[in-house]
Short mmCIF file of C-alpha atoms in Angstrom, two decimals:
data_model
loop_
_atom_site.label_atom_id
_atom_site.label_comp_id
_atom_site.label_asym_id
_atom_site.label_seq_id
_atom_site.Cartn_x
_atom_site.Cartn_y
_atom_site.Cartn_z
CA MET A 1 -37.88 -109.20 -26.74
CA GLN A 2 -36.29 -109.05 -23.16
CA ILE A 3 -33.35 -108.03 -22.04
CA VAL A 4 -31.97 -107.86 -18.44
CA VAL A 5 -28.95 -105.03 -18.26
CA MET A 6 -27.31 -104.38 -15.20
CA SER A 7 -24.13 -103.83 -14.03
CA ASP A 8 -21.46 -102.14 -11.11
CA THR A 9 -22.12 -105.33 -9.34
CA HIS A 10 -17.80 -104.86 -7.79
CA GLY A 11 -17.98 -108.33 -6.51
CA ASP A 12 -20.93 -109.30 -4.96
CA SER A 13 -22.36 -112.43 -7.31
CA HIS A 14 -25.26 -112.91 -5.22
CA VAL A 15 -27.03 -109.79 -6.13
CA ILE A 16 -26.24 -110.84 -9.39
CA ASP A 17 -27.67 -114.13 -8.73
CA ARG A 18 -31.06 -113.19 -7.29
CA VAL A 19 -30.87 -110.66 -10.14
CA CYS A 20 -31.11 -114.14 -12.55
CA GLY A 21 -33.56 -115.10 -10.28
CA PHE A 22 -36.16 -113.03 -10.89
CA TYR A 23 -35.97 -113.67 -14.64
CA PRO A 24 -35.22 -117.24 -15.28
CA GLN A 25 -37.26 -117.20 -19.13
CA VAL A 26 -35.60 -113.49 -20.39
CA GLU A 27 -33.63 -114.21 -23.30
CA ILE A 28 -30.62 -111.88 -23.08
CA MET A 29 -28.69 -110.82 -20.33
CA ILE A 30 -26.33 -108.04 -20.23
CA HIS A 31 -23.98 -107.43 -16.72
CA CYS A 32 -21.21 -103.50 -17.71
CA GLY A 33 -18.55 -104.13 -16.32
CA ASP A 34 -17.17 -104.06 -13.02
CA SER A 35 -18.47 -107.39 -11.71
CA GLU A 36 -15.19 -107.66 -10.35
CA LEU A 37 -15.36 -111.48 -10.93
CA PRO A 38 -13.86 -113.86 -13.24
CA PHE A 39 -15.54 -113.59 -16.69
CA SER A 40 -16.04 -117.81 -16.58
CA HIS A 41 -17.44 -117.65 -12.29
CA ALA A 42 -20.59 -118.90 -12.59
CA ALA A 43 -22.67 -115.97 -11.32
CA LEU A 44 -21.59 -115.04 -15.12
CA ASP A 45 -23.24 -117.77 -16.50
CA GLY A 46 -24.90 -117.34 -19.88
CA MET A 47 -24.68 -113.44 -19.80
CA LYS A 48 -23.49 -111.13 -22.45
CA LYS A 49 -20.37 -109.24 -20.72
CA VAL A 50 -17.73 -106.45 -20.85
CA ARG A 51 -15.09 -105.51 -19.24
CA GLY A 52 -15.21 -102.62 -16.53
CA ASN A 53 -12.26 -100.69 -15.14
CA CYS A 54 -12.09 -103.53 -12.29
CA ASP A 55 -12.15 -105.08 -13.54
CA LEU A 56 -9.35 -107.29 -13.45
CA ASP A 57 -9.08 -110.42 -15.74
CA LYS A 58 -7.99 -110.49 -19.21
CA ALA A 59 -11.39 -112.55 -20.71
CA PHE A 60 -13.57 -109.98 -20.74
CA PRO A 61 -13.64 -107.94 -23.75
CA GLU A 62 -13.73 -104.44 -23.98
CA GLU A 63 -17.23 -103.91 -26.31
CA ILE A 64 -19.61 -105.97 -27.38
CA ILE A 65 -22.79 -106.13 -30.12
CA VAL A 66 -25.58 -107.82 -29.46
CA GLN A 67 -27.53 -108.73 -31.60
CA ALA A 68 -31.48 -108.46 -30.02
CA GLY A 69 -34.07 -109.39 -33.09
CA ASP A 70 -33.48 -106.13 -35.42
CA ALA A 71 -31.85 -103.89 -32.37
CA ALA A 72 -28.21 -104.12 -32.46
CA LEU A 73 -27.44 -103.18 -29.28
CA PHE A 74 -23.70 -101.74 -28.00
CA VAL A 75 -22.82 -103.09 -25.05
CA THR A 76 -19.23 -101.52 -22.77
CA HIS A 77 -18.42 -100.19 -19.27
CA GLY A 78 -18.02 -96.48 -20.44
CA HIS A 79 -15.23 -95.86 -18.31
CA LEU A 80 -12.79 -95.94 -22.25
CA PHE A 81 -15.57 -92.94 -23.48
CA ASN A 82 -15.30 -90.70 -21.10
CA VAL A 83 -18.74 -91.36 -19.71
CA LYS A 84 -19.24 -89.24 -16.34
CA SER A 85 -18.84 -85.79 -18.62
CA SER A 86 -19.79 -86.29 -21.62
CA MET A 87 -22.11 -88.47 -24.35
CA LEU A 88 -20.19 -87.13 -26.71
CA ALA A 89 -17.44 -89.96 -27.74
CA LEU A 90 -19.97 -92.72 -27.18
CA SER A 91 -22.82 -92.27 -29.45
CA TYR A 92 -20.22 -91.43 -31.96
CA ARG A 93 -19.09 -95.17 -30.95
CA ALA A 94 -22.26 -95.82 -31.68
CA LYS A 95 -22.55 -94.40 -34.83
CA GLU A 96 -19.92 -96.22 -36.19
CA VAL A 97 -20.81 -99.85 -34.55
CA ALA A 98 -24.67 -98.93 -36.15
CA ALA A 99 -26.38 -99.78 -32.88
CA HIS A 100 -30.08 -99.05 -31.51
CA ILE A 101 -29.09 -99.61 -28.50
CA VAL A 102 -26.27 -98.89 -25.63
CA CYS A 103 -26.16 -100.40 -22.79
CA PHE A 104 -23.41 -98.41 -20.42
CA GLY A 105 -22.33 -98.09 -16.73
CA HIS A 106 -19.49 -96.79 -14.60
CA SER A 107 -21.46 -93.11 -13.39
CA HIS A 108 -23.57 -95.92 -11.31
CA LEU A 109 -26.05 -93.64 -12.06
CA LEU A 110 -29.61 -94.89 -13.92
CA GLY A 111 -31.11 -93.46 -16.15
CA ALA A 112 -32.48 -94.13 -19.97
CA GLU A 113 -32.63 -91.42 -23.32
CA MET A 114 -32.63 -91.21 -26.57
CA ILE A 115 -30.20 -89.47 -28.40
CA ASP A 116 -29.66 -88.78 -32.43
CA ASP A 117 -32.83 -91.80 -32.64
CA VAL A 118 -30.47 -94.50 -30.33
CA LEU A 119 -31.27 -95.77 -26.91
CA PHE A 120 -29.15 -95.30 -24.23
CA ILE A 121 -28.95 -96.79 -20.75
CA ASN A 122 -27.36 -97.09 -17.35
CA PRO A 123 -29.01 -99.50 -14.87
CA GLY A 124 -27.57 -98.02 -12.57
CA SER A 125 -25.21 -99.80 -9.36
CA LEU A 126 -26.06 -102.86 -8.49
CA LEU A 127 -23.90 -102.11 -5.01
CA LYS A 128 -22.75 -98.91 -4.96
CA PRO A 129 -25.70 -96.52 -6.53
CA ARG A 130 -24.69 -93.07 -7.13
CA GLY A 131 -26.72 -89.55 -7.12
CA GLY A 132 -29.39 -90.02 -3.95
CA ASN A 133 -31.09 -93.53 -6.19
CA GLU A 134 -31.19 -96.67 -5.40
CA LYS A 135 -29.52 -99.37 -5.94
CA SER A 136 -30.83 -100.82 -9.24
CA PHE A 137 -30.87 -102.45 -12.17
CA ALA A 138 -32.88 -102.51 -16.19
CA VAL A 139 -34.88 -104.15 -18.02
CA ILE A 140 -35.00 -103.88 -21.61
CA ASP A 141 -38.51 -104.73 -23.93
CA ILE A 142 -38.15 -104.48 -27.58
CA GLN A 143 -41.30 -104.14 -29.91
CA ALA A 144 -41.71 -103.61 -33.47
CA SER A 145 -41.75 -99.76 -33.11
CA TYR A 146 -41.53 -99.38 -29.26
CA TYR A 147 -38.72 -99.38 -26.28
CA GLN A 148 -39.61 -100.00 -23.36
CA VAL A 149 -37.02 -99.25 -19.88
CA ASP A 150 -38.08 -100.71 -16.65
CA PHE A 151 -36.13 -99.50 -13.35
CA PHE A 152 -36.09 -102.22 -11.05
CA THR A 153 -34.30 -102.58 -7.62
CA GLU A 154 -32.58 -104.65 -5.97
CA ASN A 155 -35.78 -106.38 -5.09
CA ASN A 156 -37.35 -106.18 -7.53
CA ASP A 157 -39.34 -103.26 -7.03
CA ARG A 158 -40.08 -101.03 -10.22
CA LEU A 159 -39.19 -97.00 -9.58
CA SER A 160 -39.68 -96.64 -13.42
CA THR A 161 -41.17 -96.59 -16.60
CA HIS A 162 -40.20 -94.66 -19.39
CA THR A 163 -41.64 -95.50 -23.44
CA PHE A 164 -39.10 -94.24 -26.47
CA VAL A 165 -40.44 -94.56 -30.03
CA ARG A 166 -37.94 -96.66 -32.07
CA ALA A 167 -36.62 -94.85 -35.56
#
């Protein structure tokens, strides 16, 4: 099962449309907040989405659980868990909700790491990346024995591939 994950697009609906156009048959699309668009905006149609610290529309939930086959994904923006300083609070919440994968944004820094058998993915930002990174999003491929996470540029050029053994 493939899942496209993006975050921190800050009002640029065109980049959301472009990324969605690369993956018209993908099963799940996730936006980890700071879209700065209304909840019902056409670019976010059909997407699983949460509220970021820059999103004004109160219709966005702060967090959601998305079931992807036998994997539970916890999606949040990250600002409520202080992810710019530590992953501790977010990892505690992941355990509370029995998540296998956590998708979050806020820091604008792409990354994927396994912490206590939970996969944490930050797709970076498609508008204002930090840390010398390119504008990016992630694609998760869930297999029976592993997760593969690929990071791509806004033009769908692969930046990196990471494989994690499932617990």
